[in-house]
PDB file of C-alpha atoms in Angstrom:
ATOM      1  CA  TYR J  28      -8.558 -32.140  10.132  1.00 75.00           C
ATOM      2  CA  LEU J  29     -11.750 -31.224   8.723  1.00 75.00           C
ATOM      3  CA  ASP J  30     -10.512 -31.882   5.399  1.00 75.00           C
ATOM      4  CA  ARG J  31      -9.743 -35.372   6.331  1.00 80.00           C
ATOM      5  CA  GLY J  32     -12.720 -36.070   7.909  1.00 82.00           C
ATOM      6  CA  ALA J  33     -11.630 -35.994  11.598  1.00 89.00           C
ATOM      7  CA  PRO J  34     -13.968 -33.392  13.378  1.00 91.00           C
ATOM      8  CA  VAL J  35     -12.929 -34.965  16.581  1.00 93.00           C
ATOM      9  CA  ALA J  36      -9.349 -34.359  16.102  1.00 93.00           C
ATOM     10  CA  ALA J  37     -10.095 -30.752  14.957  1.00 93.00           C
ATOM     11  CA  VAL J  38     -12.209 -29.992  18.193  1.00 96.00           C
ATOM     12  CA  GLY J  39      -9.276 -31.060  20.071  1.00 94.00           C
ATOM     13  CA  ARG J  40      -6.648 -29.144  18.103  1.00 94.00           C
ATOM     14  CA  VAL J  41      -8.826 -25.802  18.301  1.00 95.00           C
ATOM     15  CA  LYS J  42     -10.086 -26.091  21.808  1.00 95.00           C
ATOM     16  CA  TYR J  43      -6.115 -26.139  22.769  1.00 96.00           C
ATOM     17  CA  VAL J  44      -5.615 -22.914  20.789  1.00 94.00           C
ATOM     18  CA  ILE J  45      -8.682 -21.426  22.257  1.00 94.00           C
ATOM     19  CA  GLU J  46      -7.570 -22.350  26.058  1.00 95.00           C
ATOM     20  CA  ASN J  47      -4.205 -21.469  25.514  1.00 96.00           C
ATOM     21  CA  PHE J  48      -3.622 -18.596  22.915  1.00 95.00           C
ATOM     22  CA  ALA J  49      -6.949 -16.660  24.132  1.00 92.00           C
ATOM     23  CA  GLN J  50      -5.411 -13.531  22.880  1.00 93.00           C
ATOM     24  CA  SER J  51      -4.325 -15.136  19.623  1.00 93.00           C
ATOM     25  CA  PRO J  52      -5.715 -13.716  16.383  1.00 92.00           C
ATOM     26  CA  TRP J  53      -6.009 -17.213  15.501  1.00 93.00           C
ATOM     27  CA  VAL J  54      -9.098 -17.784  17.998  1.00 95.00           C
ATOM     28  CA  GLU J  55     -11.467 -16.226  15.534  1.00 94.00           C
ATOM     29  CA  GLU J  56     -10.766 -18.911  13.026  1.00 94.00           C
ATOM     30  CA  ALA J  57     -10.682 -21.587  15.813  1.00 95.00           C
ATOM     31  CA  LEU J  58     -14.107 -20.632  16.725  1.00 96.00           C
ATOM     32  CA  GLN J  59     -15.043 -21.293  13.127  1.00 95.00           C
ATOM     33  CA  VAL J  60     -13.541 -24.746  12.746  1.00 95.00           C
ATOM     34  CA  LEU J  61     -14.891 -25.551  16.227  1.00 96.00           C
ATOM     35  CA  ALA J  62     -18.402 -24.739  14.999  1.00 96.00           C
ATOM     36  CA  LEU J  63     -17.880 -26.415  11.573  1.00 94.00           C
ATOM     37  CA  SER J  64     -16.873 -29.508  13.475  1.00 96.00           C
ATOM     38  CA  TYR J  65     -19.542 -29.438  15.653  1.00 96.00           C
ATOM     39  CA  ARG J  66     -22.070 -29.026  13.102  1.00 95.00           C
ATOM     40  CA  GLU J  67     -20.239 -32.091  11.138  1.00 94.00           C
ATOM     41  CA  MET J  68     -20.604 -34.318  14.252  1.00 95.00           C
ATOM     42  CA  ALA J  69     -24.477 -33.230  14.576  1.00 96.00           C
ATOM     43  CA  THR J  70     -23.830 -31.871  18.021  1.00 96.00           C
ATOM     44  CA  ASN J  71     -26.615 -29.471  17.529  1.00 96.00           C
ATOM     45  CA  ASP J  72     -26.500 -27.727  21.338  1.00 97.00           C
ATOM     46  CA  LEU J  73     -22.403 -27.205  20.923  1.00 97.00           C
ATOM     47  CA  TYR J  74     -22.846 -26.017  17.265  1.00 97.00           C
ATOM     48  CA  ALA J  75     -25.642 -23.385  18.340  1.00 97.00           C
ATOM     49  CA  ASP J  76     -23.544 -22.501  21.600  1.00 97.00           C
ATOM     50  CA  THR J  77     -20.404 -21.859  19.519  1.00 96.00           C
ATOM     51  CA  CYS J  78     -22.281 -19.916  16.659  1.00 96.00           C
ATOM     52  CA  ALA J  79     -23.661 -17.704  19.555  1.00 96.00           C
ATOM     53  CA  LEU J  80     -19.999 -16.885  20.629  1.00 94.00           C
ATOM     54  CA  ILE J  81     -18.971 -16.202  17.192  1.00 95.00           C
ATOM     55  CA  ARG J  82     -21.839 -13.935  16.644  1.00 95.00           C
ATOM     56  CA  LEU J  83     -20.983 -12.077  19.859  1.00 94.00           C
ATOM     57  CA  ASN J  84     -17.206 -11.584  19.231  1.00 93.00           C
ATOM     58  CA  TYR J  85     -16.906 -11.721  15.524  1.00 93.00           C
ATOM     59  CA  PRO J  86     -20.106 -10.934  13.886  1.00 92.00           C
ATOM     60  CA  GLU J  87     -18.671 -10.337  10.530  1.00 90.00           C
ATOM     61  CA  SER J  88     -17.553 -13.755  10.736  1.00 85.00           C
ATOM     62  CA  ALA J  89     -21.001 -15.364  11.576  1.00 84.00           C
ATOM     63  CA  GLN J  90     -22.613 -15.483   8.125  1.00 85.00           C
ATOM     64  CA  GLN J  91     -19.564 -17.454   6.613  1.00 85.00           C
ATOM     65  CA  THR J  92     -19.657 -20.243   9.630  1.00 87.00           C
ATOM     66  CA  CYS J  93     -23.131 -19.941  11.361  1.00 90.00           C
ATOM     67  CA  PRO J  94     -25.857 -19.167   8.437  1.00 85.00           C
TER      68      PRO J  94
END
């Protein structure tokens, strides 16, 4: 959805993954997409909160998504 320029749709999709498949290996990627969507929408507080979650749970991914 981000490639299509639809960050709001991306947020909806990845939130579904995070909420309904919390133990899935896809949660890491979902959080990355969520952060990128928030950054694209210029919702800085949500971007910062999501980056904090990524740094805490997936520190190796944080450098890619949240410099």
